mmCIF file of C-alpha atoms in Angstrom:
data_model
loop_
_atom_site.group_PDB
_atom_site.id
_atom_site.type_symbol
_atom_site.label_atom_id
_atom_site.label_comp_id
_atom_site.label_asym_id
_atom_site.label_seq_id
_atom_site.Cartn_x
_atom_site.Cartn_y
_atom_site.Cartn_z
ATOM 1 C CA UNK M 893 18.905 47.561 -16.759
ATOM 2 C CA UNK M 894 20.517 46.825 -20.629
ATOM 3 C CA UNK M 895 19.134 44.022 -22.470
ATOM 4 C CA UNK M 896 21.707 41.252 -21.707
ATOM 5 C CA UNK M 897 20.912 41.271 -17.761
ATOM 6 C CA UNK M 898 17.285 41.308 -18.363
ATOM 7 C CA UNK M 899 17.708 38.441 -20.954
ATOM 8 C CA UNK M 900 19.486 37.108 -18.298
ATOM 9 C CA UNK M 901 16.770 37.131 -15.586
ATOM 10 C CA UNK M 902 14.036 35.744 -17.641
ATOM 11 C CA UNK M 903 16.358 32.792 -18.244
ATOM 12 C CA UNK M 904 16.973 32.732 -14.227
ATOM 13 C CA UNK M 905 13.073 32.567 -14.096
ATOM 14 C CA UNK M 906 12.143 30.393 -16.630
ATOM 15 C CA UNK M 907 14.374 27.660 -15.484
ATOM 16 C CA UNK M 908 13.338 27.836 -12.011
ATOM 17 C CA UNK M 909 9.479 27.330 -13.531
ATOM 18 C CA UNK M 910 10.573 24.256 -15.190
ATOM 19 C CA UNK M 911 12.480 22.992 -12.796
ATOM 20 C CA UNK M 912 8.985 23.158 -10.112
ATOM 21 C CA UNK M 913 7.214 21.947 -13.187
ATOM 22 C CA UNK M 914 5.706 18.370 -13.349
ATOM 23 C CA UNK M 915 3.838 16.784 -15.619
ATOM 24 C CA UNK M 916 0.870 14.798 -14.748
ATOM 25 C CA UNK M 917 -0.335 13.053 -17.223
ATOM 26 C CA UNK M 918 -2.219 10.168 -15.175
ATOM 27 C CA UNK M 919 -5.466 11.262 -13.610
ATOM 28 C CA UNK M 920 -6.926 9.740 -10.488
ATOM 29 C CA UNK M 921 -9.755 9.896 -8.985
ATOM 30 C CA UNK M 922 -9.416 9.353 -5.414
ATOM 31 C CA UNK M 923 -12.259 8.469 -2.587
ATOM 32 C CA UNK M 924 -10.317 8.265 1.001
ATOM 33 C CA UNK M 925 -12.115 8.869 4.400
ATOM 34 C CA UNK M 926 -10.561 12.310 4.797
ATOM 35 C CA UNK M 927 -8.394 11.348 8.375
ATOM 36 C CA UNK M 928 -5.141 12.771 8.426
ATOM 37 C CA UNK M 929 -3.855 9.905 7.506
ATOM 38 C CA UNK M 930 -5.795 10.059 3.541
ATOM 39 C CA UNK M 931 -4.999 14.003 3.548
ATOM 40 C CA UNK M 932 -1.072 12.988 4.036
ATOM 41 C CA UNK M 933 -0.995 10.499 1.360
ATOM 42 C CA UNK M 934 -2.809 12.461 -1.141
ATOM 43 C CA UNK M 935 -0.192 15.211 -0.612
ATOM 44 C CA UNK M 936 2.117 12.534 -1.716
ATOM 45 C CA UNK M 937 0.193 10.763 -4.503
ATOM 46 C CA UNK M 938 -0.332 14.335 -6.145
ATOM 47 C CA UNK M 939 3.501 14.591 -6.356
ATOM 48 C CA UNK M 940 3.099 11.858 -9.313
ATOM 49 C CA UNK M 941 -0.488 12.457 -10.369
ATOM 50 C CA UNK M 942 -3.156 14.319 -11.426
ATOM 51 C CA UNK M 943 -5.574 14.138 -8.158
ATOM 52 C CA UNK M 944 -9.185 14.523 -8.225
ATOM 53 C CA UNK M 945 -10.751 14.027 -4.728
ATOM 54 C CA UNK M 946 -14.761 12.981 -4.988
ATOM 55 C CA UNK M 947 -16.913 15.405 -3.887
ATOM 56 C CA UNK M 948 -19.674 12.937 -3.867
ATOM 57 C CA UNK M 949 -20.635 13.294 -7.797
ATOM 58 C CA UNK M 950 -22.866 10.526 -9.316
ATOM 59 C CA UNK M 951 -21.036 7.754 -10.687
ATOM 60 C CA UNK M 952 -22.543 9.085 -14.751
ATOM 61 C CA UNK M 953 -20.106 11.928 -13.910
ATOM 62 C CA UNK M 954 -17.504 10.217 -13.424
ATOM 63 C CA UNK M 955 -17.224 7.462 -16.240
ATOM 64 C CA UNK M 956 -14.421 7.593 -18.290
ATOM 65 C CA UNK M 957 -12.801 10.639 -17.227
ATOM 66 C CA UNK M 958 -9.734 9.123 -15.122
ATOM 67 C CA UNK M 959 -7.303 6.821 -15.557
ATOM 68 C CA UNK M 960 -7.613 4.730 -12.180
ATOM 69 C CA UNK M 961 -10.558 5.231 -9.421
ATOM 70 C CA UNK M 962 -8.694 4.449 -6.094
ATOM 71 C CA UNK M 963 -9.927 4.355 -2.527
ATOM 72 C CA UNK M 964 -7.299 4.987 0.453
ATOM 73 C CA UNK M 965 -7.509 3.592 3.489
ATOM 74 C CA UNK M 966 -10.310 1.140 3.559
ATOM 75 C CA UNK M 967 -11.029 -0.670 6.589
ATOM 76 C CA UNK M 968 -12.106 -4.437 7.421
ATOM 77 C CA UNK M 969 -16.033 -3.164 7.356
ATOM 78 C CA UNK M 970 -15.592 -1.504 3.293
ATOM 79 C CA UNK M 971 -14.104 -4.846 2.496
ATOM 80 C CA UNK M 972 -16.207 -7.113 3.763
ATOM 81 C CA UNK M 973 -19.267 -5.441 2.987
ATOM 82 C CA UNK M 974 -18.497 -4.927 -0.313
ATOM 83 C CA UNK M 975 -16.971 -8.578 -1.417
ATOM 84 C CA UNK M 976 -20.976 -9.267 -0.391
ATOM 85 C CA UNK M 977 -22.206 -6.119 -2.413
ATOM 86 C CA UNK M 978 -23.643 -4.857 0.317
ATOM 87 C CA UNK M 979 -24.263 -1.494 0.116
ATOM 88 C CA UNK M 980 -23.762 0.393 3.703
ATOM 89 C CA UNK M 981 -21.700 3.740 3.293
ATOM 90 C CA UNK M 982 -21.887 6.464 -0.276
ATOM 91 C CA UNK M 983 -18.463 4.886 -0.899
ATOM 92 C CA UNK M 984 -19.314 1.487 -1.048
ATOM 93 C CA UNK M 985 -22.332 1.986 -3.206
ATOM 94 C CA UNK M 986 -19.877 3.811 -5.664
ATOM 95 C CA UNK M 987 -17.098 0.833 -5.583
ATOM 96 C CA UNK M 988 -20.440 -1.247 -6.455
ATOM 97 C CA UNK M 989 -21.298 0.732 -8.849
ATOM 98 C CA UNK M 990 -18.087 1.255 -11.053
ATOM 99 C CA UNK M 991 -17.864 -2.658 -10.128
ATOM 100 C CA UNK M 992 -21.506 -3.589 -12.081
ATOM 101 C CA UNK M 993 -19.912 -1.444 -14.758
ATOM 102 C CA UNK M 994 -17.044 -3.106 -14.853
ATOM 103 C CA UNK M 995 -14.632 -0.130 -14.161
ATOM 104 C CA UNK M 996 -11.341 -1.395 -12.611
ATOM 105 C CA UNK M 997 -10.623 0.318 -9.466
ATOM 106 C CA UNK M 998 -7.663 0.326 -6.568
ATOM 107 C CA UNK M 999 -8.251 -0.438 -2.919
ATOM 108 C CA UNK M 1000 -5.804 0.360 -0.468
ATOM 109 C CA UNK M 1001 -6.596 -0.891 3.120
ATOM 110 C CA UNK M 1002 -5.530 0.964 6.134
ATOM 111 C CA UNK M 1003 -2.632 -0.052 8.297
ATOM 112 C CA UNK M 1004 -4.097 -2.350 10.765
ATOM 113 C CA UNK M 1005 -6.296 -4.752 7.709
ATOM 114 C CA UNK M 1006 -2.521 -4.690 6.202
ATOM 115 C CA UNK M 1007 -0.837 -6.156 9.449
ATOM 116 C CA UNK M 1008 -3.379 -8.470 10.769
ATOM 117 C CA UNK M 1009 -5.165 -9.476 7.136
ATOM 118 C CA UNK M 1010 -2.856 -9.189 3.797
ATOM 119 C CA UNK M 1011 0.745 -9.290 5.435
ATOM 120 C CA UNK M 1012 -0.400 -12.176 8.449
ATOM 121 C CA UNK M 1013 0.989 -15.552 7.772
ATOM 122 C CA UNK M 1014 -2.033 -16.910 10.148
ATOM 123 C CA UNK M 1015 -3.926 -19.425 8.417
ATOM 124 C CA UNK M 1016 -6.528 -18.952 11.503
ATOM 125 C CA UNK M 1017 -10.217 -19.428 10.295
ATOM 126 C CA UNK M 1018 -11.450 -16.087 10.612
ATOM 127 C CA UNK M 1019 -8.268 -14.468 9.193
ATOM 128 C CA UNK M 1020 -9.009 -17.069 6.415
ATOM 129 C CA UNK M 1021 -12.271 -15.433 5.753
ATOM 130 C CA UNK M 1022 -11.378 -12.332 5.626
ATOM 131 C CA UNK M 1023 -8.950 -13.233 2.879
ATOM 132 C CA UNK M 1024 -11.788 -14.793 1.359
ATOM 133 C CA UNK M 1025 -13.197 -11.582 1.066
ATOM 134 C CA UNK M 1026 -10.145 -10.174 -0.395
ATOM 135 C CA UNK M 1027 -9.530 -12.649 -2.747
ATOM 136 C CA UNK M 1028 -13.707 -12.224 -4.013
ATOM 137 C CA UNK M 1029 -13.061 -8.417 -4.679
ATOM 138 C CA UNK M 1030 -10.176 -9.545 -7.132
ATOM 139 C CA UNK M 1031 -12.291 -11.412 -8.279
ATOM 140 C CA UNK M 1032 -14.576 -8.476 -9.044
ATOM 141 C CA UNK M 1033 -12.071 -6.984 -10.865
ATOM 142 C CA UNK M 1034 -10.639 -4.881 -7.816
ATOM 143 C CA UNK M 1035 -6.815 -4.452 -7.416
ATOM 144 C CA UNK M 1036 -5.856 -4.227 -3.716
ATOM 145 C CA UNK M 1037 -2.614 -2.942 -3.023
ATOM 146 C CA UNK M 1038 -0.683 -1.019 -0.716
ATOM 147 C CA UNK M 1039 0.271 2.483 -0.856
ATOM 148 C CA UNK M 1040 3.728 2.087 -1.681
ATOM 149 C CA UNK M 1041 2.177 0.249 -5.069
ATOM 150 C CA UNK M 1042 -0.187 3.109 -5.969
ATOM 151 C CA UNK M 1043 2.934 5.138 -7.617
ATOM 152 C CA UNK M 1044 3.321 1.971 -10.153
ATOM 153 C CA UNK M 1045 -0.117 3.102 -11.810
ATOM 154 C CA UNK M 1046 0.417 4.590 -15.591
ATOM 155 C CA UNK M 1047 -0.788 4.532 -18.526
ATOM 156 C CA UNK M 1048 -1.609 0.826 -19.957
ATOM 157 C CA UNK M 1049 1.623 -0.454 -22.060
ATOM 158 C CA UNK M 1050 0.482 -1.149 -25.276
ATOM 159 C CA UNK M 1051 3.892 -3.048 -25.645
ATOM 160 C CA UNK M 1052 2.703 -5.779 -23.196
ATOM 161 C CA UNK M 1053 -1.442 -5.483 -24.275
ATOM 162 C CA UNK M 1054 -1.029 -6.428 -27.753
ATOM 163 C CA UNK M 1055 0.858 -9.313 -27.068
ATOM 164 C CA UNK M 1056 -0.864 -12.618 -28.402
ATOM 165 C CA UNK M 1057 1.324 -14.732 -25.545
ATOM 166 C CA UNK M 1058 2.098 -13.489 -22.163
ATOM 167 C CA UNK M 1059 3.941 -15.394 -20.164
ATOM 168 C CA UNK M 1060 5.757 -15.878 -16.828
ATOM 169 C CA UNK M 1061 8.739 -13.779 -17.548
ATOM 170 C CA UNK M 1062 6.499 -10.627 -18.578
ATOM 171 C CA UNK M 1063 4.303 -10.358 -15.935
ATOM 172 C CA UNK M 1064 7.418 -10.531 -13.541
ATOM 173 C CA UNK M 1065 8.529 -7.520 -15.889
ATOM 174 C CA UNK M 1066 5.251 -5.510 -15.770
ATOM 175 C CA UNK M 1067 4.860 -2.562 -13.753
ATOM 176 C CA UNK M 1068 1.189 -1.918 -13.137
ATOM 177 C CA UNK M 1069 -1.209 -3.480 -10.965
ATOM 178 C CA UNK M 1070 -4.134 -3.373 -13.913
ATOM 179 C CA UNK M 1071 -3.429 -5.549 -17.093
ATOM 180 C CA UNK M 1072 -6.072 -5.460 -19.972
ATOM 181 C CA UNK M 1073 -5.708 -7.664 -22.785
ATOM 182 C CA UNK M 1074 -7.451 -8.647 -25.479
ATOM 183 C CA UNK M 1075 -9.812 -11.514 -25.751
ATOM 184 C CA UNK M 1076 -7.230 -13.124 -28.618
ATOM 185 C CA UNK M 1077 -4.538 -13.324 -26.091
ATOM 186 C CA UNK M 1078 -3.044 -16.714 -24.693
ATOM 187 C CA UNK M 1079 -1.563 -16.515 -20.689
ATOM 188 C CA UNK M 1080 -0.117 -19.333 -19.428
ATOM 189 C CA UNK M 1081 -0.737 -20.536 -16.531
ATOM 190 C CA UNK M 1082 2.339 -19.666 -14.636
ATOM 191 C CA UNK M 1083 2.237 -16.024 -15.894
ATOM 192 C CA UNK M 1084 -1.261 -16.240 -13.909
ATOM 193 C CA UNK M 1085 0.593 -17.453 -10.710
ATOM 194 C CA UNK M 1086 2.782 -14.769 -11.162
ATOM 195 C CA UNK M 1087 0.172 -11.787 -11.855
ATOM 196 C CA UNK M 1088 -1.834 -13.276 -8.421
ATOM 197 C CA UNK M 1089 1.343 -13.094 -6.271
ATOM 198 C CA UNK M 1090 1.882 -9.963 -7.566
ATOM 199 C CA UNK M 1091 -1.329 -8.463 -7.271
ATOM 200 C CA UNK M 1092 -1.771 -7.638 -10.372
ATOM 201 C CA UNK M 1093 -5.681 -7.538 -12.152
ATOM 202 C CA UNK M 1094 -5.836 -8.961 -15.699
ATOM 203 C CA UNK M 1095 -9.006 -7.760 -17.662
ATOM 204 C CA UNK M 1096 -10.213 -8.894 -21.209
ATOM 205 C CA UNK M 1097 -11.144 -5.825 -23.146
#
């Protein structure tokens, strides 16, 4: 083998590495109820990200070491429960805990709280309620969100954070579901419309 085909080889190779190669810069740190259903997803969500499953490390471990904490596939039971910080599974002691700490995390209910809860147009009483209970969690600082949304989390945009005035047309422009800005920052109230419809979690830093 002379120099130019073996030249040529490790050219072969190294573009097939790079091509297989992606970056993940965003870390998450993902609690799901290992069903088949969490395993597939996280096969897909580590296709944009940098996963870390929880292993059931103490929340001290855990601080500041991940972009966005999510939990996949939470059912009517984790929400409700929790919007009442009430503490009845290891993973809803955790959301309460990164919640008294005020660490932003991502819920992502299962299908059926999707169809019958967030996507219903009922305005039945007890579907009411449980929206309550949705709504309380936002509240808390929670973003809840369906899957399809979880690929939107990056980085925060300083572009957008530094503003001193955000308004209507930038929310409908911003990509993320968590928004921090600074206490000096003016949002009209329309731009708040907006970031509720969207689902979107604004946070003063």
């Amino acid at each position: 083998m002379d120099y130019a085909q073996l030249e040529k080889m490790i050219s072969q190779t190294v573009k097939k590495v790079v091509a297989n190669y992606v970056f993940h810069e965003t870390k998450l740190l993902v609690i799901h109820p290992n069903s088949l259903t969490s395993r597939n997803k996280i096969e897909r969500l580590r296709k944009s990200f940098h996963i870390h499953e929880w292993q059931g490390e103490p929340i001290d471990e855990l601080l500041d070491c991940y972009d966005f904490i999510v939990f996949l596939e939470v059912d009517q039971s984790f929400i409700v429960n929790s919007a009442q910080g009430i503490i009845h599974t290891s993973e809803t002691k955790l959301l309460s805990q990164f919640i008294i700490r005020d660490v932003a995390t991502v819920l992502v209910p299962n299908d059926e709280f999707l169809t019958y809860v967030i996507r219903s147009t009922s305005n039945r009483p007890y579907i009411s309620m449980l929206r309550g209970y949705v709504e309380n969690l936002r509240q808390y600082g929670c973003t809840i969100c369906e899957f399809s949304n979880v690929k939107n989390l990056t980085h925060r945009n300083p572009s957008i954070n530094e503003k001193e005035l955000i308004t209507e047309s930038t929310i409908k422009e911003y990509k993320n579901s968590i928004l921090t800005i600074s206490e000096n920052t003016i949002i009209t109230p329309l731009a708040l419309d907006t970031a509720k419809q969207k689902g979107i979690t604004i946070k003063h830093e």
